[in-house]
Amino acid sequence: MEFLLILLIGAATFAVCFLLDKVFTGVFRGKPQHRSGQSVRLSQHYGGAGVVLALLGLLAVFQSAGSSLLLICGSFVILLGVALIVYYLTFGVYYDADSLIVTTFGKKSKVYSYADIRAQKLYRITGGNVVIELYFTDGRTVALQSNMKGVYPFLDTAFAGWCNQKNVDKENCPFHDPANSCWFPSVEE
């Protein structure tokens, strides 16, 4: 019986994440790049973990009768869960054949052409993940993790668009090596 209850709570958690994502996308994302269906998004585990943490924090707050430590810790866990949900819902790179939109928390979404990509920098993380940080001509950067949903199709499209918009042949790009996570020139240190 307890296993069934845990299974139902898990299913409800992911259903809430899915519905929040769909509602948020429909209300706040109306540009052509948003409607193209092509995007780089965080793993749904961010949203799921946020909902689970928020629910656990609420449980701790409700059970904190007389215990200020449990109340404080529960409140902290709620804030952490909400932060994960907000981060999951606000981060995204949406693109089509000509341009991309970078959406992050606390910053206004900005449309870039692929020619606005100036360089990239790689960071190798323990566990085999790679972070590809793209640098734009206006000084803004966006970090894409190799485990994000849709990151490699985006980078392939971005490189093709970059070559097209800058009138560069792919053969004249010695830095281009997707097998080693290199699509654009490296940042000059």
PDB file of C-alpha atoms in Angstrom:
ATOM      1  CA  MET A   1       0.000   0.000   0.000  1.00  0.00           C
ATOM      2  CA  GLU A   2       2.822   2.407   0.881  1.00  0.00           C
ATOM      3  CA  PHE A   3       4.575   1.615  -2.409  1.00  0.00           C
ATOM      4  CA  LEU A   4       1.423   2.495  -4.345  1.00  0.00           C
ATOM      5  CA  LEU A   5       1.134   5.791  -2.450  1.00  0.00           C
ATOM      6  CA  ILE A   6       4.759   6.680  -3.246  1.00  0.00           C
ATOM      7  CA  LEU A   7       4.197   5.773  -6.897  1.00  0.00           C
ATOM      8  CA  LEU A   8       1.080   7.981  -7.061  1.00  0.00           C
ATOM      9  CA  ILE A   9       2.899  10.910  -5.443  1.00  0.00           C
ATOM     10  CA  GLY A  10       5.754  10.536  -7.955  1.00  0.00           C
ATOM     11  CA  ALA A  11       3.335  10.420 -10.892  1.00  0.00           C
ATOM     12  CA  ALA A  12       1.458  13.455  -9.583  1.00  0.00           C
ATOM     13  CA  THR A  13       4.739  15.341  -9.169  1.00  0.00           C
ATOM     14  CA  PHE A  14       5.792  14.800 -12.748  1.00  0.00           C
ATOM     15  CA  ALA A  15       2.267  15.578 -14.000  1.00  0.00           C
ATOM     16  CA  VAL A  16       2.363  18.922 -12.169  1.00  0.00           C
ATOM     17  CA  CYS A  17       5.794  19.692 -13.704  1.00  0.00           C
ATOM     18  CA  PHE A  18       4.518  18.815 -17.167  1.00  0.00           C
ATOM     19  CA  LEU A  19       1.400  20.969 -16.803  1.00  0.00           C
ATOM     20  CA  LEU A  20       3.338  23.939 -15.384  1.00  0.00           C
ATOM     21  CA  ASP A  21       5.770  23.720 -18.286  1.00  0.00           C
ATOM     22  CA  LYS A  22       2.972  23.660 -20.881  1.00  0.00           C
ATOM     23  CA  VAL A  23       1.067  26.549 -19.279  1.00  0.00           C
ATOM     24  CA  PHE A  24       4.210  28.664 -18.846  1.00  0.00           C
ATOM     25  CA  THR A  25       5.265  28.007 -22.452  1.00  0.00           C
ATOM     26  CA  GLY A  26       1.860  28.912 -23.845  1.00  0.00           C
ATOM     27  CA  VAL A  27       1.520  32.141 -21.889  1.00  0.00           C
ATOM     28  CA  PHE A  28       5.000  33.666 -22.105  1.00  0.00           C
ATOM     29  CA  ARG A  29       6.536  32.383 -25.308  1.00  0.00           C
ATOM     30  CA  GLY A  30       4.936  33.682 -28.490  1.00  0.00           C
ATOM     31  CA  LYS A  31       7.837  34.505 -30.859  1.00  0.00           C
ATOM     32  CA  PRO A  32       8.481  32.458 -34.012  1.00  0.00           C
ATOM     33  CA  GLN A  33      11.549  30.799 -32.469  1.00  0.00           C
ATOM     34  CA  HIS A  34       9.402  29.625 -29.559  1.00  0.00           C
ATOM     35  CA  ARG A  35       6.884  28.089 -31.949  1.00  0.00           C
ATOM     36  CA  SER A  36       9.521  26.357 -34.109  1.00  0.00           C
ATOM     37  CA  GLY A  37       9.560  23.406 -31.721  1.00  0.00           C
ATOM     38  CA  GLN A  38      13.352  23.477 -31.575  1.00  0.00           C
ATOM     39  CA  SER A  39      14.903  24.282 -28.234  1.00  0.00           C
ATOM     40  CA  VAL A  40      17.601  23.564 -25.697  1.00  0.00           C
ATOM     41  CA  ARG A  41      16.007  22.927 -22.335  1.00  0.00           C
ATOM     42  CA  LEU A  42      17.098  21.729 -18.940  1.00  0.00           C
ATOM     43  CA  SER A  43      16.393  18.170 -17.974  1.00  0.00           C
ATOM     44  CA  GLN A  44      12.927  17.687 -16.487  1.00  0.00           C
ATOM     45  CA  HIS A  45      14.679  16.389 -13.381  1.00  0.00           C
ATOM     46  CA  TYR A  46      15.210  20.037 -12.333  1.00  0.00           C
ATOM     47  CA  GLY A  47      11.471  20.688 -12.237  1.00  0.00           C
ATOM     48  CA  GLY A  48      10.689  17.311 -10.677  1.00  0.00           C
ATOM     49  CA  ALA A  49      13.303  17.756  -7.978  1.00  0.00           C
ATOM     50  CA  GLY A  50      11.973  21.254  -7.300  1.00  0.00           C
ATOM     51  CA  VAL A  51       8.429  19.987  -6.788  1.00  0.00           C
ATOM     52  CA  VAL A  52       9.628  17.144  -4.553  1.00  0.00           C
ATOM     53  CA  LEU A  53      11.762  19.509  -2.444  1.00  0.00           C
ATOM     54  CA  ALA A  54       8.925  22.019  -2.127  1.00  0.00           C
ATOM     55  CA  LEU A  55       6.540  19.258  -0.994  1.00  0.00           C
ATOM     56  CA  LEU A  56       9.088  17.886   1.490  1.00  0.00           C
ATOM     57  CA  GLY A  57       9.631  21.389   2.842  1.00  0.00           C
ATOM     58  CA  LEU A  58       5.903  21.864   3.259  1.00  0.00           C
ATOM     59  CA  LEU A  59       5.696  18.562   5.132  1.00  0.00           C
ATOM     60  CA  ALA A  60       8.505  19.682   7.423  1.00  0.00           C
ATOM     61  CA  VAL A  61       6.826  23.046   8.072  1.00  0.00           C
ATOM     62  CA  PHE A  62       3.495  21.368   8.869  1.00  0.00           C
ATOM     63  CA  GLN A  63       5.219  18.920  11.237  1.00  0.00           C
ATOM     64  CA  SER A  64       7.268  21.614  12.967  1.00  0.00           C
ATOM     65  CA  ALA A  65       4.886  22.187  15.882  1.00  0.00           C
ATOM     66  CA  GLY A  66       7.157  23.601  18.577  1.00  0.00           C
ATOM     67  CA  SER A  67      10.400  23.000  16.699  1.00  0.00           C
ATOM     68  CA  SER A  68      11.904  26.168  15.272  1.00  0.00           C
ATOM     69  CA  LEU A  69      14.791  24.226  13.684  1.00  0.00           C
ATOM     70  CA  LEU A  70      12.373  22.096  11.646  1.00  0.00           C
ATOM     71  CA  LEU A  71      10.453  25.234  10.649  1.00  0.00           C
ATOM     72  CA  ILE A  72      13.623  26.992   9.475  1.00  0.00           C
ATOM     73  CA  CYS A  73      14.968  23.947   7.634  1.00  0.00           C
ATOM     74  CA  GLY A  74      11.580  23.270   6.033  1.00  0.00           C
ATOM     75  CA  SER A  75      11.343  26.882   4.856  1.00  0.00           C
ATOM     76  CA  PHE A  76      14.838  26.635   3.360  1.00  0.00           C
ATOM     77  CA  VAL A  77      13.919  23.419   1.524  1.00  0.00           C
ATOM     78  CA  ILE A  78      10.755  25.080   0.164  1.00  0.00           C
ATOM     79  CA  LEU A  79      12.804  28.013  -1.145  1.00  0.00           C
ATOM     80  CA  LEU A  80      15.306  25.638  -2.735  1.00  0.00           C
ATOM     81  CA  GLY A  81      12.496  23.707  -4.421  1.00  0.00           C
ATOM     82  CA  VAL A  82      10.851  26.868  -5.737  1.00  0.00           C
ATOM     83  CA  ALA A  83      14.230  28.095  -7.021  1.00  0.00           C
ATOM     84  CA  LEU A  84      14.723  24.853  -8.976  1.00  0.00           C
ATOM     85  CA  ILE A  85      11.230  25.121 -10.464  1.00  0.00           C
ATOM     86  CA  VAL A  86      11.757  28.748 -11.488  1.00  0.00           C
ATOM     87  CA  TYR A  87      15.166  27.952 -13.003  1.00  0.00           C
ATOM     88  CA  TYR A  88      13.678  25.044 -14.952  1.00  0.00           C
ATOM     89  CA  LEU A  89      10.786  27.129 -16.251  1.00  0.00           C
ATOM     90  CA  THR A  90      12.800  30.209 -17.201  1.00  0.00           C
ATOM     91  CA  PHE A  91      15.906  28.811 -18.913  1.00  0.00           C
ATOM     92  CA  GLY A  92      15.834  27.969 -22.583  1.00  0.00           C
ATOM     93  CA  VAL A  93      17.388  28.572 -25.968  1.00  0.00           C
ATOM     94  CA  TYR A  94      14.793  28.576 -28.739  1.00  0.00           C
ATOM     95  CA  TYR A  95      15.887  28.657 -32.349  1.00  0.00           C
ATOM     96  CA  ASP A  96      14.959  28.367 -35.987  1.00  0.00           C
ATOM     97  CA  ALA A  97      17.070  28.407 -39.159  1.00  0.00           C
ATOM     98  CA  ASP A  98      17.936  32.137 -38.901  1.00  0.00           C
ATOM     99  CA  SER A  99      18.116  33.139 -35.252  1.00  0.00           C
ATOM    100  CA  LEU A 100      17.893  32.133 -31.613  1.00  0.00           C
ATOM    101  CA  ILE A 101      16.360  33.494 -28.430  1.00  0.00           C
ATOM    102  CA  VAL A 102      18.179  33.133 -25.114  1.00  0.00           C
ATOM    103  CA  THR A 103      15.820  33.114 -22.128  1.00  0.00           C
ATOM    104  CA  THR A 104      17.209  33.121 -18.592  1.00  0.00           C
ATOM    105  CA  PHE A 105      15.946  34.073 -15.164  1.00  0.00           C
ATOM    106  CA  GLY A 106      16.312  37.741 -14.313  1.00  0.00           C
ATOM    107  CA  LYS A 107      17.331  38.852 -17.801  1.00  0.00           C
ATOM    108  CA  LYS A 108      15.183  39.943 -20.693  1.00  0.00           C
ATOM    109  CA  SER A 109      14.973  37.426 -23.520  1.00  0.00           C
ATOM    110  CA  LYS A 110      17.139  38.476 -26.426  1.00  0.00           C
ATOM    111  CA  VAL A 111      17.046  37.499 -30.085  1.00  0.00           C
ATOM    112  CA  TYR A 112      20.411  36.844 -31.735  1.00  0.00           C
ATOM    113  CA  SER A 113      21.378  35.966 -35.265  1.00  0.00           C
ATOM    114  CA  TYR A 114      23.883  33.152 -35.543  1.00  0.00           C
ATOM    115  CA  ALA A 115      26.473  35.672 -36.776  1.00  0.00           C
ATOM    116  CA  ASP A 116      26.317  37.225 -33.272  1.00  0.00           C
ATOM    117  CA  ILE A 117      28.090  34.166 -31.830  1.00  0.00           C
ATOM    118  CA  ARG A 118      31.664  35.334 -31.346  1.00  0.00           C
ATOM    119  CA  ALA A 119      33.352  32.335 -29.708  1.00  0.00           C
ATOM    120  CA  GLN A 120      32.980  29.378 -27.377  1.00  0.00           C
ATOM    121  CA  LYS A 121      34.775  28.015 -24.335  1.00  0.00           C
ATOM    122  CA  LEU A 122      34.701  24.431 -23.100  1.00  0.00           C
ATOM    123  CA  TYR A 123      34.626  23.177 -19.537  1.00  0.00           C
ATOM    124  CA  ARG A 124      34.933  19.479 -18.824  1.00  0.00           C
ATOM    125  CA  ILE A 125      33.073  18.393 -15.702  1.00  0.00           C
ATOM    126  CA  THR A 126      33.628  15.235 -13.713  1.00  0.00           C
ATOM    127  CA  GLY A 127      31.231  12.537 -14.783  1.00  0.00           C
ATOM    128  CA  GLY A 128      31.831  13.085 -18.500  1.00  0.00           C
ATOM    129  CA  ASN A 129      29.644  16.153 -18.999  1.00  0.00           C
ATOM    130  CA  VAL A 130      30.825  19.116 -21.009  1.00  0.00           C
ATOM    131  CA  VAL A 131      29.748  22.739 -20.601  1.00  0.00           C
ATOM    132  CA  ILE A 132      29.883  24.768 -23.810  1.00  0.00           C
ATOM    133  CA  GLU A 133      29.806  28.478 -23.081  1.00  0.00           C
ATOM    134  CA  LEU A 134      28.859  30.595 -26.090  1.00  0.00           C
ATOM    135  CA  TYR A 135      30.023  34.222 -26.236  1.00  0.00           C
ATOM    136  CA  PHE A 136      27.955  36.782 -28.142  1.00  0.00           C
ATOM    137  CA  THR A 137      29.085  40.070 -29.691  1.00  0.00           C
ATOM    138  CA  ASP A 138      27.228  42.121 -27.048  1.00  0.00           C
ATOM    139  CA  GLY A 139      29.227  40.485 -24.225  1.00  0.00           C
ATOM    140  CA  ARG A 140      26.479  38.156 -23.025  1.00  0.00           C
ATOM    141  CA  THR A 141      27.210  34.462 -22.586  1.00  0.00           C
ATOM    142  CA  VAL A 142      25.104  31.343 -22.310  1.00  0.00           C
ATOM    143  CA  ALA A 143      26.341  28.052 -20.855  1.00  0.00           C
ATOM    144  CA  LEU A 144      24.954  24.856 -22.376  1.00  0.00           C
ATOM    145  CA  GLN A 145      25.526  21.503 -20.708  1.00  0.00           C
ATOM    146  CA  SER A 146      25.963  18.384 -22.800  1.00  0.00           C
ATOM    147  CA  ASN A 147      23.154  16.684 -20.849  1.00  0.00           C
ATOM    148  CA  MET A 148      20.564  19.332 -21.766  1.00  0.00           C
ATOM    149  CA  LYS A 149      17.724  18.301 -24.008  1.00  0.00           C
ATOM    150  CA  GLY A 150      18.398  19.283 -27.650  1.00  0.00           C
ATOM    151  CA  VAL A 151      21.851  20.814 -27.205  1.00  0.00           C
ATOM    152  CA  TYR A 152      23.672  19.007 -30.039  1.00  0.00           C
ATOM    153  CA  PRO A 153      21.024  19.605 -32.746  1.00  0.00           C
ATOM    154  CA  PHE A 154      21.071  23.276 -31.706  1.00  0.00           C
ATOM    155  CA  LEU A 155      24.855  23.532 -31.988  1.00  0.00           C
ATOM    156  CA  ASP A 156      24.793  21.879 -35.418  1.00  0.00           C
ATOM    157  CA  THR A 157      22.085  24.301 -36.593  1.00  0.00           C
ATOM    158  CA  ALA A 158      23.915  27.253 -35.033  1.00  0.00           C
ATOM    159  CA  PHE A 159      27.171  26.352 -36.778  1.00  0.00           C
ATOM    160  CA  ALA A 160      25.439  25.949 -40.152  1.00  0.00           C
ATOM    161  CA  GLY A 161      23.657  29.302 -39.646  1.00  0.00           C
ATOM    162  CA  TRP A 162      26.887  30.949 -38.461  1.00  0.00           C
ATOM    163  CA  CYS A 163      28.732  29.790 -41.593  1.00  0.00           C
ATOM    164  CA  ASN A 164      25.863  30.926 -43.819  1.00  0.00           C
ATOM    165  CA  GLN A 165      25.502  34.361 -42.188  1.00  0.00           C
ATOM    166  CA  LYS A 166      29.245  35.023 -42.110  1.00  0.00           C
ATOM    167  CA  ASN A 167      29.774  33.641 -45.650  1.00  0.00           C
ATOM    168  CA  VAL A 168      32.325  31.105 -44.424  1.00  0.00           C
ATOM    169  CA  ASP A 169      32.817  27.614 -45.846  1.00  0.00           C
ATOM    170  CA  LYS A 170      32.748  24.784 -43.325  1.00  0.00           C
ATOM    171  CA  GLU A 171      36.007  23.526 -44.797  1.00  0.00           C
ATOM    172  CA  ASN A 172      37.706  26.822 -43.797  1.00  0.00           C
ATOM    173  CA  CYS A 173      36.906  26.270 -40.106  1.00  0.00           C
ATOM    174  CA  PRO A 174      39.785  24.253 -38.607  1.00  0.00           C
ATOM    175  CA  PHE A 175      38.297  24.701 -35.113  1.00  0.00           C
ATOM    176  CA  HIS A 176      35.081  22.846 -36.057  1.00  0.00           C
ATOM    177  CA  ASP A 177      35.217  19.415 -34.422  1.00  0.00           C
ATOM    178  CA  PRO A 178      31.836  18.263 -33.038  1.00  0.00           C
ATOM    179  CA  ALA A 179      33.372  15.018 -31.770  1.00  0.00           C
ATOM    180  CA  ASN A 180      35.367  17.156 -29.292  1.00  0.00           C
ATOM    181  CA  SER A 181      32.503  19.621 -28.652  1.00  0.00           C
ATOM    182  CA  CYS A 182      34.027  22.395 -30.769  1.00  0.00           C
ATOM    183  CA  TRP A 183      31.691  24.302 -33.077  1.00  0.00           C
ATOM    184  CA  PHE A 184      32.989  27.867 -32.921  1.00  0.00           C
ATOM    185  CA  PRO A 185      36.353  29.582 -32.489  1.00  0.00           C
ATOM    186  CA  SER A 186      37.812  29.353 -28.991  1.00  0.00           C
ATOM    187  CA  VAL A 187      37.847  32.337 -26.673  1.00  0.00           C
ATOM    188  CA  GLU A 188      41.172  34.101 -26.793  1.00  0.00           C
ATOM    189  CA  GLU A 189      42.520  34.272 -23.253  1.00  0.00           C
TER     190      GLU A 189
END
